[in-house]
XYZ file of C-alpha atoms in Angstrom:
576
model
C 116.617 116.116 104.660
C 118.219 119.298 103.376
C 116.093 122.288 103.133
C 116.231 125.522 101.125
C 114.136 129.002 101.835
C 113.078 129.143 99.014
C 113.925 126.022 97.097
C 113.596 122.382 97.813
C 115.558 119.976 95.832
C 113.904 117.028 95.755
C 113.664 113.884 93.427
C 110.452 111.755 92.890
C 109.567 107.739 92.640
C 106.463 106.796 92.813
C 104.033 105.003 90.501
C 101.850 107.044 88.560
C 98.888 105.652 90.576
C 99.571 108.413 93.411
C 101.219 111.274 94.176
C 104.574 110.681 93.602
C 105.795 112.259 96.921
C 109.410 110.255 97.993
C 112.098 112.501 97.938
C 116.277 112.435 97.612
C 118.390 115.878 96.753
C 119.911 115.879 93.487
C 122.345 118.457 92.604
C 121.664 122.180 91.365
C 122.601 121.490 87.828
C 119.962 118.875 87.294
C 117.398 121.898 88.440
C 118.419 124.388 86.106
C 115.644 125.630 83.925
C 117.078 127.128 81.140
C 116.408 127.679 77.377
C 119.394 125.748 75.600
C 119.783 127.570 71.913
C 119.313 125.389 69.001
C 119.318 125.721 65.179
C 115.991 126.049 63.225
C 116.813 122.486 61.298
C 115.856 121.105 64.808
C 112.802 123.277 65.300
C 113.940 124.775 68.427
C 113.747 128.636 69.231
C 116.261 131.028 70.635
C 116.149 132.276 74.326
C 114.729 135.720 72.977
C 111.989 134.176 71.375
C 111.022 131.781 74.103
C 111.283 134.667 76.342
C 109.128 136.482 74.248
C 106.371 133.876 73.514
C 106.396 133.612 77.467
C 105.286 136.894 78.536
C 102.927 137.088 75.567
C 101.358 133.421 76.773
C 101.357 134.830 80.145
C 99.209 138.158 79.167
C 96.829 136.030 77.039
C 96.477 133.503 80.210
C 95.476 136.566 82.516
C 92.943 137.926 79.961
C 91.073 134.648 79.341
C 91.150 134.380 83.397
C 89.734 137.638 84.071
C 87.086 137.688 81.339
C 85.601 134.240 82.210
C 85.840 135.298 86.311
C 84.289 138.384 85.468
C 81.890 137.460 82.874
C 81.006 133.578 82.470
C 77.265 132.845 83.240
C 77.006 130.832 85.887
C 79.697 132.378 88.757
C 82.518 130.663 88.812
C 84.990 129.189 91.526
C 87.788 131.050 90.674
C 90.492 129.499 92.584
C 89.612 126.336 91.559
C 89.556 127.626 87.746
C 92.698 128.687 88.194
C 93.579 125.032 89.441
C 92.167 123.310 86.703
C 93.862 125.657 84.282
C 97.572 124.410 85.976
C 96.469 121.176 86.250
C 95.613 120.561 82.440
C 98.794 122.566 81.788
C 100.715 120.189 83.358
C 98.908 117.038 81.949
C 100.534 118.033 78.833
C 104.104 117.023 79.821
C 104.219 113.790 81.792
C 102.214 111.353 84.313
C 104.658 112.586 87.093
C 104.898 116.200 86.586
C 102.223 118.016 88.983
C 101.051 121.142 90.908
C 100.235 120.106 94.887
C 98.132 122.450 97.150
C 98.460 122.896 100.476
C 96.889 119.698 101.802
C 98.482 117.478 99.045
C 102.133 119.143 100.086
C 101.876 118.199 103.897
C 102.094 114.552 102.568
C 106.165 115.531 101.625
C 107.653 114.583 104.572
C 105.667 111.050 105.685
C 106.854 109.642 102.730
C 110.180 110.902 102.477
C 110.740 109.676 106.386
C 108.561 106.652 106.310
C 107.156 108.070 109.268
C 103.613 110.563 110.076
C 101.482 111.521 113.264
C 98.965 109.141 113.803
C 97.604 106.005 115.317
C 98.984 103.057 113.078
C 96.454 102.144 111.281
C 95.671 100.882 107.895
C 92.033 101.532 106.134
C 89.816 100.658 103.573
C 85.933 101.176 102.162
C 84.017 98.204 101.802
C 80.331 98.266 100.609
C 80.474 102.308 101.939
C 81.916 101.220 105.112
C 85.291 101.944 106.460
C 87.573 99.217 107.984
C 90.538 98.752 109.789
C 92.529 96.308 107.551
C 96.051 96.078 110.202
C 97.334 97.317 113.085
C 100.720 98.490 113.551
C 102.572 96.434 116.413
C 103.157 98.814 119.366
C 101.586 101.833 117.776
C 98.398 103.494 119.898
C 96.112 102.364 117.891
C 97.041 98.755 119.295
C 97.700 99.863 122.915
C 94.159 101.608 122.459
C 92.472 97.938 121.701
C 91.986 98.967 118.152
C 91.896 95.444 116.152
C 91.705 94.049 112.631
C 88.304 94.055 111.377
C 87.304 96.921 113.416
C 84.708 99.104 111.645
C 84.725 102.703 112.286
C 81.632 104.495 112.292
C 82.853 107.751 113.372
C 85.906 109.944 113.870
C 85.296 112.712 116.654
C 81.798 112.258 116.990
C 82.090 113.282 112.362
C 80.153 109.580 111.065
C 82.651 108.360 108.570
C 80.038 107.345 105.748
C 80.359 109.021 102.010
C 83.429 110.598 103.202
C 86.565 110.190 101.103
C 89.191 107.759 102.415
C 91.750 111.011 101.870
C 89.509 113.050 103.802
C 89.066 110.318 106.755
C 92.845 109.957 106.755
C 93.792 113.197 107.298
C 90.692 113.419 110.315
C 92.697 110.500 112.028
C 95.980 112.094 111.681
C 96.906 115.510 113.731
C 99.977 116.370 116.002
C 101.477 114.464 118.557
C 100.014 114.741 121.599
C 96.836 115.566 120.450
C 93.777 113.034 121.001
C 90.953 111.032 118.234
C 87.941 109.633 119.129
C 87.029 106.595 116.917
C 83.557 105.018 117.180
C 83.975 101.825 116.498
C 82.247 98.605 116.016
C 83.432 95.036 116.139
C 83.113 93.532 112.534
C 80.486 96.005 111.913
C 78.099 94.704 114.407
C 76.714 95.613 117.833
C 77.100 99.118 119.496
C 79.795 101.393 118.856
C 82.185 101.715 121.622
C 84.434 105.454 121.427
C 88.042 104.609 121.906
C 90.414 107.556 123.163
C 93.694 107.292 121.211
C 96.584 109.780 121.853
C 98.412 110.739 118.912
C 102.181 109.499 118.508
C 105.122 109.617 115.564
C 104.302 106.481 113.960
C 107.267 104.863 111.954
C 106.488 102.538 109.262
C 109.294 99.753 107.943
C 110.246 99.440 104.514
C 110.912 95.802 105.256
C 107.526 94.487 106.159
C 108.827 90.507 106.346
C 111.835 88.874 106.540
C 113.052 85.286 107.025
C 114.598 82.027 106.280
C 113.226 79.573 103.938
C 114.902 76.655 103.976
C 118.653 77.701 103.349
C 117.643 80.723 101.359
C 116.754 84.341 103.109
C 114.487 86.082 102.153
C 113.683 89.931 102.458
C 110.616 91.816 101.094
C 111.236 95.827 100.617
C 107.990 97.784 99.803
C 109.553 101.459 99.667
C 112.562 103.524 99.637
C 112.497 105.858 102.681
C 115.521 107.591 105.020
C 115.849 104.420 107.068
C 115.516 101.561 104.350
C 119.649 100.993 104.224
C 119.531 99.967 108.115
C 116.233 98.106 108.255
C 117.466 96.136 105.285
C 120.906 95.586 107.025
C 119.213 94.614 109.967
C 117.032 92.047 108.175
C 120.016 90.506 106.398
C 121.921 90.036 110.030
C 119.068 88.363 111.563
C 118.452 85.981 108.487
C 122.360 84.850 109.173
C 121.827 84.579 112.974
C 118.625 82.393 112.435
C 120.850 80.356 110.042
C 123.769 79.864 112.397
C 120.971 78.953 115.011
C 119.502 76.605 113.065
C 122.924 75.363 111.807
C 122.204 76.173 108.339
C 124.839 77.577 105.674
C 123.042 80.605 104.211
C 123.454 79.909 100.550
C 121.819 83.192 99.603
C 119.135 86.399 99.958
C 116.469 86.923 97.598
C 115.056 90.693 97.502
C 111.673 91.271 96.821
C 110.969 94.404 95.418
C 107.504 93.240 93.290
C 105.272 95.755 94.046
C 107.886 98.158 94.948
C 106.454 101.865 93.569
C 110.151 103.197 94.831
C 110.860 106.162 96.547
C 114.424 107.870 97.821
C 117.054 108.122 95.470
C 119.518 108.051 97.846
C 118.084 105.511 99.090
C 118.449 102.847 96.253
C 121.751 103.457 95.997
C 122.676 102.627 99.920
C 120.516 99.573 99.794
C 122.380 98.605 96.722
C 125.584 99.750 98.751
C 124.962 96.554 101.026
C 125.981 94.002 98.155
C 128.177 96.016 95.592
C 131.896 96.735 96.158
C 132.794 100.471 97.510
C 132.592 103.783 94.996
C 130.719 101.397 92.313
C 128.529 103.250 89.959
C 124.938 102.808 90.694
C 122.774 105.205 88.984
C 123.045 108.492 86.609
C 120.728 111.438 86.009
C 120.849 113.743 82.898
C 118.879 116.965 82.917
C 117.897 119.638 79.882
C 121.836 120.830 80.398
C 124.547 119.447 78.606
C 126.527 119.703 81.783
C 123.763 118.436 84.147
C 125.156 114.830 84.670
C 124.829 114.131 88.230
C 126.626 109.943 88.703
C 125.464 108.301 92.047
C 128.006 105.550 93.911
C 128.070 103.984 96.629
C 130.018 105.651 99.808
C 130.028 102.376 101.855
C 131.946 98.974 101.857
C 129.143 96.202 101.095
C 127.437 94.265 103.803
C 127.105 90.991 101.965
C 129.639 91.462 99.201
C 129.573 88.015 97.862
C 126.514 86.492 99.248
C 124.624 84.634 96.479
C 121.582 87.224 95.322
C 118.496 86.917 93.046
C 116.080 90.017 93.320
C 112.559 89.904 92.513
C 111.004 92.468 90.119
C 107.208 92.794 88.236
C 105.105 95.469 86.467
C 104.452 97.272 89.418
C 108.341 97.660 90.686
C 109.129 100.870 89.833
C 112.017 103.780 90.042
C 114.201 103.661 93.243
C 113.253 99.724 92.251
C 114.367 99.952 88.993
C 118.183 102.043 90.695
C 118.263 98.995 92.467
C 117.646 96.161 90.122
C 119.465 97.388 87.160
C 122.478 97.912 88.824
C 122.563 94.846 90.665
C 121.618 93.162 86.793
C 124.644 95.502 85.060
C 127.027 94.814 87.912
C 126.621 90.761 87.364
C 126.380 90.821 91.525
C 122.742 88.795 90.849
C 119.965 87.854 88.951
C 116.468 89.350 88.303
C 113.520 87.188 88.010
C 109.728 87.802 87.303
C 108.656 90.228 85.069
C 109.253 93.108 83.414
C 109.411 96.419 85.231
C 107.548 99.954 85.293
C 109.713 102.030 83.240
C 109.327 104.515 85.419
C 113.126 106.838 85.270
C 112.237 110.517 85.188
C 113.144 112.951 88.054
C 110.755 115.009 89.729
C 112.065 118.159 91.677
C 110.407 120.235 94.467
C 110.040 123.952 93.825
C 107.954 125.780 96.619
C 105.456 128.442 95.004
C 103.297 131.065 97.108
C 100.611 129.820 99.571
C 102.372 126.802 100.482
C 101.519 125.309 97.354
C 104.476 122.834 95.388
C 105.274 122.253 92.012
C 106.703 118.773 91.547
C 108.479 119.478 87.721
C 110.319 116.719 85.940
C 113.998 118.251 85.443
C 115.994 114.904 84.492
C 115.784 111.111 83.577
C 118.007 108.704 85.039
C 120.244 105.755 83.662
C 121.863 102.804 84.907
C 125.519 102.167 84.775
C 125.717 101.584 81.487
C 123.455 104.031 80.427
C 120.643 102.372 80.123
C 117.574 104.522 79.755
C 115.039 103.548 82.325
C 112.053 105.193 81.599
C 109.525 103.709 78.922
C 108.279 106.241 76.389
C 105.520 108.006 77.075
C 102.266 107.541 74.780
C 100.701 111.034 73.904
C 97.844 112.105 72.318
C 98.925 113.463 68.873
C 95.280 115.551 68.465
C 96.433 118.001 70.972
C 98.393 120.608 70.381
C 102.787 119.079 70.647
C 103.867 121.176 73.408
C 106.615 119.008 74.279
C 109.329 119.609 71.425
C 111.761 116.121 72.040
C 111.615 113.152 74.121
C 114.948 110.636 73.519
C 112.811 108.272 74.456
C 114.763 104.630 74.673
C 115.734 102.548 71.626
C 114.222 98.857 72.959
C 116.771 97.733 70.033
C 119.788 99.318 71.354
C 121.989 96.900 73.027
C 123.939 97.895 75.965
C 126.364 95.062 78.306
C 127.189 94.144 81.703
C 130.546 94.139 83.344
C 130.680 90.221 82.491
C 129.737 91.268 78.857
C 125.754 89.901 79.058
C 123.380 91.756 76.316
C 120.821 93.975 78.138
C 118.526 95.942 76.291
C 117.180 99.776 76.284
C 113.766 100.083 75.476
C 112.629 101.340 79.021
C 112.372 99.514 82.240
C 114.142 96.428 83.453
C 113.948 92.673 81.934
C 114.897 89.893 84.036
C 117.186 87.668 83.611
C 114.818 84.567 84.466
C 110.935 85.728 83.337
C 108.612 84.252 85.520
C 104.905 84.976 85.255
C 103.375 85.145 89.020
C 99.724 83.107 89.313
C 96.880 86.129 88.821
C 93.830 86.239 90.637
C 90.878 84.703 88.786
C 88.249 86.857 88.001
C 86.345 85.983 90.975
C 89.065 85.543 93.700
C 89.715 88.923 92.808
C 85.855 90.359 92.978
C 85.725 88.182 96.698
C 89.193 90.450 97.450
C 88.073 93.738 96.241
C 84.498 93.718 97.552
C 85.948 93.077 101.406
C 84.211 89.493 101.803
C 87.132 87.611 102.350
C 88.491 89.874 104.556
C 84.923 90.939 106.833
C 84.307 86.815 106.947
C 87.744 86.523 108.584
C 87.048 89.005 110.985
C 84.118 87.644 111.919
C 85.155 83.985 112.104
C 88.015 85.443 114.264
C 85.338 87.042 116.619
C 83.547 84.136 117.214
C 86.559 82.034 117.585
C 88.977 84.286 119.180
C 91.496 81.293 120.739
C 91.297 79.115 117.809
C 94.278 77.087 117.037
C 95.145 77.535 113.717
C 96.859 74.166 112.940
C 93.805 72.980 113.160
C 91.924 75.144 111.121
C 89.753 73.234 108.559
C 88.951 73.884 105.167
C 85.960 72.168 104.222
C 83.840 73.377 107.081
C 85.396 76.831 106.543
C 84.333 77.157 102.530
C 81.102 75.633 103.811
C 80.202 78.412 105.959
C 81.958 81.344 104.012
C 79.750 80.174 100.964
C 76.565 80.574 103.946
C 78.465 84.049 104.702
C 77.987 85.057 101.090
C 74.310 84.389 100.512
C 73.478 85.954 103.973
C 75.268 89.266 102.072
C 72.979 88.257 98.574
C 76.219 87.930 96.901
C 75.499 87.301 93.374
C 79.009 86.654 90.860
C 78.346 87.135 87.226
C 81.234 87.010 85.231
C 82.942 89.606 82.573
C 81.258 87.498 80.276
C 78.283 87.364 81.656
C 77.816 91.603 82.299
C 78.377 92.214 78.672
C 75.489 89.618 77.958
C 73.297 91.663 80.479
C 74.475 95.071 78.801
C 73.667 93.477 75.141
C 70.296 92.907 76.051
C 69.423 96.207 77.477
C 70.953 96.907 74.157
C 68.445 94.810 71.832
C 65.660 96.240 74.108
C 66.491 99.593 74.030
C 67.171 99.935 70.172
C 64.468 97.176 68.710
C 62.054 96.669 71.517
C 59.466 95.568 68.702
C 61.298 92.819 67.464
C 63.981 92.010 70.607
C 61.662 88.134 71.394
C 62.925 86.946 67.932
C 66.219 87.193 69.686
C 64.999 86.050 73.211
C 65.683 82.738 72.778
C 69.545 83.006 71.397
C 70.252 85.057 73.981
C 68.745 82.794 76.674
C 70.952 79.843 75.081
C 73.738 81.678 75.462
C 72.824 82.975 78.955
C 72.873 79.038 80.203
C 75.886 78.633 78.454
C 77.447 81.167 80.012
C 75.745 80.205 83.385
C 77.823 76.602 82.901
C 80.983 78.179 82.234
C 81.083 80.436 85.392
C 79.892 77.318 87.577
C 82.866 75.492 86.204
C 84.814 78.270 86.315
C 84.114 78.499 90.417
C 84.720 74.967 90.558
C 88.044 75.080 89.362
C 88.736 77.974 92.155
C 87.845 76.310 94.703
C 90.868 75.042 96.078
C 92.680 78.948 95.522
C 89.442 80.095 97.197
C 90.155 78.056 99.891
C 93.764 78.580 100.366
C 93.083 82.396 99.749
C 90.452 82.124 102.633
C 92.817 80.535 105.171
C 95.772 82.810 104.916
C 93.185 85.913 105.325
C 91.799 84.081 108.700
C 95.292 83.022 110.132
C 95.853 87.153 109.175
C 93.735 88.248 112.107
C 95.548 85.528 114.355
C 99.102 86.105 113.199
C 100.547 88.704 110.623
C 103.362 87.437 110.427
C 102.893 83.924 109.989
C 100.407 84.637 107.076
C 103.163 85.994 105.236
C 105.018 83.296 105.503
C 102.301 80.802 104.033
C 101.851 83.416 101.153
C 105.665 83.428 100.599
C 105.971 79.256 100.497
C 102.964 79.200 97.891
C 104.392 82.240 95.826
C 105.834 80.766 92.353
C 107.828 83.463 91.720
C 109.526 82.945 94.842
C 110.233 79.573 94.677
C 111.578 79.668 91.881
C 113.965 81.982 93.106
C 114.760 79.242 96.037
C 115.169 77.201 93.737
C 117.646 79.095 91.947
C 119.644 79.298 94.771
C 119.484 75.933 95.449
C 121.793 75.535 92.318
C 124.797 77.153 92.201
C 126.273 75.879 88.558
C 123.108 77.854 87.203
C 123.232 80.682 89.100
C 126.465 81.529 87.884
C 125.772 80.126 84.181
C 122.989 83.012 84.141
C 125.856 85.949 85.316
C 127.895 84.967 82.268
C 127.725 86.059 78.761
């Protein structure tokens, strides 16, 4: 990764959700902060007058922070007033523009790398307490004896309870060489054992599973880092050997990208480098500058230039995604099926301030090859004072075409060609998830059964005893429905306690009502319960094979299959 003294240039995908902290160097032009002149039909000011109102902003922002340091009150934290004064500066612009301090900036280069300084480890908080959720192959951690379902208690003798899961992650990291003690506990239970673990580089893949299904490969990408291109190649050579093994012809490679937040920008265009022809156009990005255009191609002859291809895409697939899919979409080399994505196409560069401290400042958007504006427009909150003067946010009317001549449309984001809904979670498959008890049960049944052969794992004794598991933890599910009953009659009490028992008995109709519907409602989930249960227990046997069982009773990707399967339509949907 290039660096400057001064300046880093570095562009940003990431989901909104965190920091968006992947990075790819874009060219100087896009960085160029400058004032372009316009006329006064278009509202716009003149460089001397946005010079002007500058300074004069900047000696009103000093006054109003020295007279409330020097004479609010209560005393006041003044760095952090400061911070909270940038902060809600920035707020006014865009989800992805943002001021990092020192701690948030160290997080730069593990996501740009797909690698950090730790143990290989993956955590969570469940009920206050803090897991293990996976171990990383090979990593210390696992050489240590650290398993899945560990619970860890304490981090150099520091006890890990109401500490924040940023805060415990950046205990467990430190440099290489360097040594944690973790206090740990098996499922939560029994004395804590300390376990020594020397610190190590820890690489992560951006290709957590790959495989063949049938006679269709598949490969699932969950980032864009500096090694994604070969990992992916990798994957896609291995798929073909297993066919050949197995005597199969290969009649295609479905990418998954669902969940995909994004990440390098140079990136996405090498992994889309693997399927498209040499020098094709992959990706654009337009800055404040008339002259800023910066056009992105591919430098590399393709891997698997005519290998059938279907890519998968949803809400949560997002910018280096979004490179990826759209130009696979615009360059008819496959189809996209799922759902819609992000919307997610603005350009974040790095510019290093004092103190080690980063400003991550949206400089450009980007487009697809035919121009299509990925990013979705931006809802803002017209009370507050308009600081931000245009947008050109996409027409979703505006049609734009293919290189076969298809219709696509603006409008932000990218639409499949083949929209398939994936199954959600029911309301109480996904309180089980989020609350840990799937995932603590499994560890525990794999405790007590540590050779088990899973072949033979059964499901009706299994739900038997997890339902045991659940009232030993006083598990109570009330439903959505069921809370805003409970919340309407602290309501009634609290605003007519007088007269609230000429209600009593509505409300208690309604409560068994209610009551009936959630039974039924459980009843219906029990076999996704069940079948949600198993794959989390054969997880803490065998990673790898519980990806698979996820993958051959995903929907979305058998439909995919299935469009693979059949050639005549594959190639119906790549023409106009």
């Amino acid at each position: 990764m290039i660096r400057f003294m001064s300046l880093r240039r570095i562009t940003f995908f990431r989901s909104f959700r965190r920091w968006s902290r992947s990075a790819a160097i874009v060219s100087t032009a896009a960085m160029m902060v400058v004032v372009q002149p316009g006329s006064a039909a278009n509202g716009a000011t003149s460089a001397g007058d946005n010079f002007f109102a500058a300074t004069r902003s900047i000696d009103l922002l000093g006054e109003v922070y020295k007279n409330v340091s020097q004479s609010y009150v209560d005393p006041v934290d003044v760095s952090a007033f400061m911070y909270s004064g940038i902060d809600g500066m920035m707020a006014q612009l865009d989800p992805f523009t943002s001021f990092l301090d020192e701690a948030q900036s160290d997080e730069l280069d593990e996501i740009t790398s797909g690698q950090y300084t730790g143990v290989g480890i993956t955590i969570a908080v469940f009920s206050g307490d803090l897991f293990v959720t996976s171990v990383i192959e090979g990593q210390p951690a696992a050489k240590a004896g650290v398993q899945t379902g560990d619970q860890i208690v304490a981090i150099d003798g520091v006890r890990t309870s109401k500490k924040a899961i940023d805060e415990i992650r950046n205990a467990i990291k430190g440099p290489p060489g360097t040594v944690v003690r973790l206090s740990i506990r098996r499922d939560g239970l029994g004395a804590a054992k300390v376990i020594a673990i020397t610190r190590e580089e820890v690489r992560v893949s951006t290709v957590p599973y790959s495989g063949l299904f049938g006679s269709s490969g598949y490969v699932q990408m969950n980032s864009f880092a500096e090694h994604s291109r070969e990992e992916l190649s990798s994957a896609i050579r291995a798929i073909r050997a297993e066919a050949a093994k197995n005597h199969v012809a290969l009649n295609g490679i479905v990418l998954d990208l669902r969940g995909n937040p994004g990440g390098l920008l140079t990136s996405a265009v090498e992994v889309a480098g693997l399927f498209v022809a040499k020098n094709s156009r992959i990706v654009s990005t337009r800055g404040r500058a008339a002259d800023s255009e910066q056009v992105y191609v591919t430098k590399t002859d393709p891997q698997a230039p005519s290998l059938p291809l279907v890519v998968l895409i949803d809400g949560d697939s997002a910018s280096a995604s979004e490179i990826v899919s759209g130009a696979i979409q615009e360059l008819d080399r496959g189809v996209i099926v799922g759902e819609s994505s992000f919307g997610k196409g603005l350009v974040q560069s790095i510019i290093t301030l004092p103190y080690d401290h980063i400003l991550k400042l949206t400089t450009a958007k980007y487009y697809t090859p035919s121009g299509r504006l990925i990013q979705k427009p931006i809802a803002r909150d017209d009370s507050r004072r308009k600081v931000v003067l245009s947008t050109g946010d996409a027409d979703s009317t505006k049609v734009f075409y293919t290189r076969n001549r298809r219709k696509v449309y603006g409008g932000g984001g990218i639409r499949p060609d083949v929209a398939v809904r994936a199954d959600s979670l029911s309301e109480y498959q996904h309180t089980l998830e989020n609350s840990g008890l799937l995932f603590r049960y499994a560890s525990r049944f794999h405790r007590k059964h540590p050779e088990f052969q899973l072949q033979h794992l059964p499901s009706e004794p299994v739900c038997g005893e997890f339902n045991r598991f659940l009232e030993k933890e006083r598990f109570v599910f009330r439903s959505d429905a069921q809370k805003s009953l409970d919340s309407v009659k602290m309501l009634i009490q609290k605003e007519d306690a007088e007269n609230h028992k000429e209600l009593d008995g509505q409300l208690d109709a309604l409560e068994k009502a209610l009551a009936a519907s959630t039974r039924r409602s459980l009843s219906r989930d029990s076999l996704r319960i069940t079948t949600a249960l198993q794959r989390e227990i054969m997880r803490h046997y065998d990673e790898r094979g519980a990806r698979r069982k996820a993958i051959e009773s995903d929907s979305v990707a058998a439909k995919a299959f299935a469009l693979l399967a059949d050639p005549a339509r594959y190639q119906a949907l790549l023409k106009p």
